[in-house]
GROMACS .gro file of C-alpha atoms in nm:
model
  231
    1UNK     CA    1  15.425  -0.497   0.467
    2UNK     CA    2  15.077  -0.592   0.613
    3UNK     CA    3  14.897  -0.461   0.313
    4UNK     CA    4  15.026  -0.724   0.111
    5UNK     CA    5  15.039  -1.014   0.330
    6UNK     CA    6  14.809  -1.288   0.174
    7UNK     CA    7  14.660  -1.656   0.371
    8UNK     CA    8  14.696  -1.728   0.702
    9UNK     CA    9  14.845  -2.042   0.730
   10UNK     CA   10  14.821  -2.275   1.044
   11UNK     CA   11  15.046  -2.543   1.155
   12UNK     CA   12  15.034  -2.784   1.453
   13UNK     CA   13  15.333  -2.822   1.659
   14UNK     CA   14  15.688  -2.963   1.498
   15UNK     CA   15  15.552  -2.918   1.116
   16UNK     CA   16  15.777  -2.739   0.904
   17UNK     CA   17  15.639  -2.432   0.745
   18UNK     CA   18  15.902  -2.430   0.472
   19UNK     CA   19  16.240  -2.696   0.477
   20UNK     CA   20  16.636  -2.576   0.337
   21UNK     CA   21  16.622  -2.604  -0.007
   22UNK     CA   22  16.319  -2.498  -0.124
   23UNK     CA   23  16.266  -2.220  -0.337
   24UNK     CA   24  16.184  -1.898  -0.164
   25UNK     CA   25  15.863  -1.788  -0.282
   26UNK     CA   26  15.728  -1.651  -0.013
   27UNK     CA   27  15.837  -1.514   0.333
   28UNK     CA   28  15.620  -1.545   0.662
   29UNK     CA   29  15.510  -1.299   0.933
   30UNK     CA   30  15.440  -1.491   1.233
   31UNK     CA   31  15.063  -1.452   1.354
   32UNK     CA   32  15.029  -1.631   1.639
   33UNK     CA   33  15.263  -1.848   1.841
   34UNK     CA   34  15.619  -1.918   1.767
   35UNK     CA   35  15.848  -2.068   1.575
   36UNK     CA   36  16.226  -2.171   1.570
   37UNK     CA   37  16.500  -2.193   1.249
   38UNK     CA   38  16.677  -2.474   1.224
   39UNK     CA   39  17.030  -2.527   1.035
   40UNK     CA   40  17.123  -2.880   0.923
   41UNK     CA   41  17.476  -2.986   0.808
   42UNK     CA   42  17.544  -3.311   0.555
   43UNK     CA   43  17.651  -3.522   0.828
   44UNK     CA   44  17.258  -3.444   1.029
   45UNK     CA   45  17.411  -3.226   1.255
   46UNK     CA   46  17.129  -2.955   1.390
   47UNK     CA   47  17.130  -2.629   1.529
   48UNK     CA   48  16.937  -2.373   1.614
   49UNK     CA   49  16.999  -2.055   1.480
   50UNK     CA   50  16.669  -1.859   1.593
   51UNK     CA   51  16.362  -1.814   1.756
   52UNK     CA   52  16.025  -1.620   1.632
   53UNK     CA   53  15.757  -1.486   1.796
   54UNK     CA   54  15.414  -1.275   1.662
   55UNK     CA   55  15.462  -1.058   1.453
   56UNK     CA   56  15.848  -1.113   1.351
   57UNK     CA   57  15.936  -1.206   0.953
   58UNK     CA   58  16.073  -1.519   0.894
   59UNK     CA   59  16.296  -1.654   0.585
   60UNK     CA   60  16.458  -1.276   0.537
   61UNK     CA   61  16.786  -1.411   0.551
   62UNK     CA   62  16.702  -1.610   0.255
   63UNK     CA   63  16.579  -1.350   0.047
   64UNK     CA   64  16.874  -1.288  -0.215
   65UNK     CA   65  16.979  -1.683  -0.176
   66UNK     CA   66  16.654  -1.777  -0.349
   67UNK     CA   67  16.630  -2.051  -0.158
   68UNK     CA   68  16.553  -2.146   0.230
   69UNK     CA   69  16.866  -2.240   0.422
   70UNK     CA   70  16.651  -2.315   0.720
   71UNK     CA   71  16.367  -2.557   0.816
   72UNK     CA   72  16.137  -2.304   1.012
   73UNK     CA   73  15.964  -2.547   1.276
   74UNK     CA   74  15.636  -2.461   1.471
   75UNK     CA   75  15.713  -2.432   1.862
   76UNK     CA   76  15.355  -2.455   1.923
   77UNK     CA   77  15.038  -2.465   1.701
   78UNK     CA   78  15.085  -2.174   1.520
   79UNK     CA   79  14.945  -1.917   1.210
   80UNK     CA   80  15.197  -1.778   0.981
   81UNK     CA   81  15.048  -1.548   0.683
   82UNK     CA   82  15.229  -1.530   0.328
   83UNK     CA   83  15.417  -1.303   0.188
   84UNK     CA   84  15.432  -1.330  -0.167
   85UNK     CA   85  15.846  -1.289  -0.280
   86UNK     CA   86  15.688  -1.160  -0.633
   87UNK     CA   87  15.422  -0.955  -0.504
   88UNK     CA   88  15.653  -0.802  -0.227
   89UNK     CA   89  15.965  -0.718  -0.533
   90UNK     CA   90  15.695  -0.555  -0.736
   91UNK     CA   91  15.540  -0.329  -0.476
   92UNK     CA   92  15.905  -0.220  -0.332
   93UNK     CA   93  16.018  -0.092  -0.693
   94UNK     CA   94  15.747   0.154  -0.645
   95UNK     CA   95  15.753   0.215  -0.270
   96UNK     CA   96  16.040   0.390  -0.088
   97UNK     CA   97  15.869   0.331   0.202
   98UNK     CA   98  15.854   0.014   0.142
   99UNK     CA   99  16.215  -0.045   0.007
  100UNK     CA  100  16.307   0.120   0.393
  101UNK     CA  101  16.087  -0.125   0.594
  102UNK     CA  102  16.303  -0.415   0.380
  103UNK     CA  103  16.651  -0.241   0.469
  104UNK     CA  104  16.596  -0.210   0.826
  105UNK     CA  105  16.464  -0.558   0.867
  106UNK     CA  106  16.780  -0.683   0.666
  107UNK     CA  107  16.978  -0.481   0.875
  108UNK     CA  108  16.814  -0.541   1.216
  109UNK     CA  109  16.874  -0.902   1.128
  110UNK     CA  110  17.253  -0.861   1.073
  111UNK     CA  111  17.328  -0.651   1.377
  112UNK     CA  112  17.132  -0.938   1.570
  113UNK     CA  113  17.348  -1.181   1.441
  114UNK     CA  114  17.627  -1.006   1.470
  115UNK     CA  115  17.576  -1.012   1.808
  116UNK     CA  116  17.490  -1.383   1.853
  117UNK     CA  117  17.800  -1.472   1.718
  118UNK     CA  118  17.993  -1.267   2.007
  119UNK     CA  119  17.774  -1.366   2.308
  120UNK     CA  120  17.882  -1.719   2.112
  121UNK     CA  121  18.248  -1.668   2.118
  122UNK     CA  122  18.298  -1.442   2.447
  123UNK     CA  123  18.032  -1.477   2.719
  124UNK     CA  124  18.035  -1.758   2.949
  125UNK     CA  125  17.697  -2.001   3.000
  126UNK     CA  126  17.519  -1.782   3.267
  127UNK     CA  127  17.607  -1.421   3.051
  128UNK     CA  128  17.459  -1.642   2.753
  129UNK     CA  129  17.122  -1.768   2.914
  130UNK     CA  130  17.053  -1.408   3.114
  131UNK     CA  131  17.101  -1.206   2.735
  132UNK     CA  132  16.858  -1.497   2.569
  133UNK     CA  133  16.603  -1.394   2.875
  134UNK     CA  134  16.625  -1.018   2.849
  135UNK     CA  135  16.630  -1.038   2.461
  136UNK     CA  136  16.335  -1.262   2.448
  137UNK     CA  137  16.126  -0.990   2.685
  138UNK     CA  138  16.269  -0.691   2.516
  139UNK     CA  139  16.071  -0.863   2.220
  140UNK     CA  140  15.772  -0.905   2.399
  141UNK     CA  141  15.748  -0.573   2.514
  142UNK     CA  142  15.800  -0.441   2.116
  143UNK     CA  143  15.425  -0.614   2.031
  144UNK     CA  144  15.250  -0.452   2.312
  145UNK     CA  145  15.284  -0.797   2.566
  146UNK     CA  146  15.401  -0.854   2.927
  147UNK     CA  147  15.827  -0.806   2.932
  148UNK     CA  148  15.810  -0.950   3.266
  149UNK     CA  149  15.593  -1.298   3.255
  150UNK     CA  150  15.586  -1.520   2.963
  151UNK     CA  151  15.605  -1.845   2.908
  152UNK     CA  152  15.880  -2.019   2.738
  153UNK     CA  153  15.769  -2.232   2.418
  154UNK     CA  154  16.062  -2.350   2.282
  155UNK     CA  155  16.235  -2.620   2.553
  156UNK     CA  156  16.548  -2.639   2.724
  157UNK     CA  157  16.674  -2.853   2.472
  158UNK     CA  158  16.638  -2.578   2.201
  159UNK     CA  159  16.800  -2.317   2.472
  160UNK     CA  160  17.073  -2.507   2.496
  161UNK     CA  161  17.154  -2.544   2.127
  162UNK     CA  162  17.059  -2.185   2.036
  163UNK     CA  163  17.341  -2.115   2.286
  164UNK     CA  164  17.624  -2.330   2.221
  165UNK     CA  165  17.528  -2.484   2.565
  166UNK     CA  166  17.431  -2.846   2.728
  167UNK     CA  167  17.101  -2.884   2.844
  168UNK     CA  168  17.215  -2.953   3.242
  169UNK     CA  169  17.409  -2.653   3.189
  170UNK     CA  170  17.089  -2.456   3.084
  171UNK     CA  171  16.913  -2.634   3.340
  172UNK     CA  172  17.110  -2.585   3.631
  173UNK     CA  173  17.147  -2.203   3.549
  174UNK     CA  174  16.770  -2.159   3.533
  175UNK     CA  175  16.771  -2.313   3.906
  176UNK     CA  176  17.006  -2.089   3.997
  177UNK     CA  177  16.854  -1.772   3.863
  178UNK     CA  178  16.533  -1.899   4.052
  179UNK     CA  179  16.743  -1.898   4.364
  180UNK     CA  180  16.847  -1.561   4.363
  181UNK     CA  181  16.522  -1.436   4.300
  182UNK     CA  182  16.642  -1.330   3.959
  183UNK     CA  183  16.365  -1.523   3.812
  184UNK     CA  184  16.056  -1.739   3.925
  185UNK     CA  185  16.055  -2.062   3.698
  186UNK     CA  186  15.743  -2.313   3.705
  187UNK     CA  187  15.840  -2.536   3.380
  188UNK     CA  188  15.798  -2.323   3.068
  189UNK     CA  189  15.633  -2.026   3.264
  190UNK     CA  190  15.920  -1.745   3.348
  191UNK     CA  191  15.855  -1.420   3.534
  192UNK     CA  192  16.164  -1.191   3.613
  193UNK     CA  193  16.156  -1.093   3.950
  194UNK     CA  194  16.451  -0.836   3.956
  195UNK     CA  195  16.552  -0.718   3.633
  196UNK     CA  196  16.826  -0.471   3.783
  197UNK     CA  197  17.004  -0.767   3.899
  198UNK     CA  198  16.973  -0.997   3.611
  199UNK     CA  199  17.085  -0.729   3.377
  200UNK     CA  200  17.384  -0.678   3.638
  201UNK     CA  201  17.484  -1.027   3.524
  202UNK     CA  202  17.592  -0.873   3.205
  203UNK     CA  203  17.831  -0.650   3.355
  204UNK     CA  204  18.142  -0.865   3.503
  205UNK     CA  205  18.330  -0.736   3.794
  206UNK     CA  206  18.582  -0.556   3.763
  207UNK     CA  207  18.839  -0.845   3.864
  208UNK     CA  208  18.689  -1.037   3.606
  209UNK     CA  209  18.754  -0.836   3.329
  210UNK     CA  210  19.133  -0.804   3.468
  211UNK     CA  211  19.142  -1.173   3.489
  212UNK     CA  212  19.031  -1.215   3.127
  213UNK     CA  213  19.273  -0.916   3.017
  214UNK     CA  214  19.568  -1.082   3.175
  215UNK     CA  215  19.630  -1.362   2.917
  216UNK     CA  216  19.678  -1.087   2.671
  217UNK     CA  217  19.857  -0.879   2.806
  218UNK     CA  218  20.094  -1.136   2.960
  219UNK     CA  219  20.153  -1.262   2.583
  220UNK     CA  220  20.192  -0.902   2.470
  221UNK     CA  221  20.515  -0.886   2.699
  222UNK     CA  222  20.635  -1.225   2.621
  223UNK     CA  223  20.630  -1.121   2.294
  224UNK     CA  224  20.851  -0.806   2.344
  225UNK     CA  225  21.074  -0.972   2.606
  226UNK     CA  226  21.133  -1.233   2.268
  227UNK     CA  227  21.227  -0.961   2.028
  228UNK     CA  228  21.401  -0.762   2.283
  229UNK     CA  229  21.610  -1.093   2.348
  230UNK     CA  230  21.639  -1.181   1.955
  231UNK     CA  231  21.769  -0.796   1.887
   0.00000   0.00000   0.00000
């Protein structure tokens, strides 16, 4: 993929680097900095739906749609480099290798977003915020930088909607992390203090996974109890 990445393109922070709707000519490998991927409905609703740091591909999801269903937004001044949609089609007909690197970043982005979509719809605000944080320096470890200490350039705001969550609530669990000596928080700068225990977090306790199997299993039985009674 880096041999045929083309300009370098730099953009200050908040400038779009491509907007929904626009033809998808080219796809961008982040250089330097980060970026974020916003979704729009009609009605101006926002949310976002992703976060990019160096060396990560953006606009892959919009690959077969021809066209960007994102605004990708500059967390930070930032250098992108192009990827040339036509260049990239013509050099994967004749490169298995090639063809492979594309699969697995297709697929890599499904499974990722497959599992957004249940930390969405299962795990409560503090399970949501400790995943984002281990995710975020699992990533930073993959390109060779500190897993441990990094700063944060996208802000609580964005946190909150790239979790389904409020910004107190973001904000109040980031306190509380700090207060366990989970994590030590100065503004944006984040250093995990005891991983062990924040990756605990993810693991309820036993009476908590009773407590949210009871509801089911209580409706299982009132459900045979009603046929038993209707037969």
């Amino acid at each position: 993929m880096r041999d045929i990445m083309q300009a370098t393109v730099r953009m200050h922070k908040g400038e779009a680097l491509f907007k929904a709707g626009q033809p998808v000519n080219k796809l961008y490998s982040v250089h330097a900095g980060s970026f974020k991927s916003v979704l729009s409905s009609p009605d101006g609703r926002q949310q976002i739906v992703g976060f990019h740091v160096a060396g990560e591909l953006m606009g892959l999801e919009s690959f077969a749609m021809k066209t960007f269903a994102t605004d990708g937004v500059a967390l930070e001044d930032s250098e992108a480099c192009e990827i040339d949609v036509g260049i990239l089609e013509r050099h994967a007909a004749s490169s298995p290798a090639l063809q492979h690197q594309i699969h697995c970043l297709i697929g890599n982005r499904l499974a990722n977003a497959q599992q957004n979509q249940f930390a969405l719809g299962s795990m409560h605000a503090e399970e949501r915020l400790v995943r984002f944080l281990l995710d975020l320096s699992q990533r930073h470890r993959a390109r060779g930088l500190s897993p441990d200490a990094f700063v944060l350039s996208m802000t609580r705001q964005d946190i909150a909607s790239y979790l389904g969550l409020k910004l107190e609530t973001v904000s109040r669990l980031m306190t509380h992390l700090h207060r366990d000596g989970l994590l030590e928080v100065m503004q944006r700068q984040v250093r995990i203090t005891n991983r062990d225990g924040l990756t605990a977090l993810l693991t309820p306790p036993e009476h908590e996974r009773i407590a949210r199997q009871a509801p089911r299993r209580h409706l299982s039985g009132l459900g045979a109890r009603n046929s038993t009674a209707h037969g």
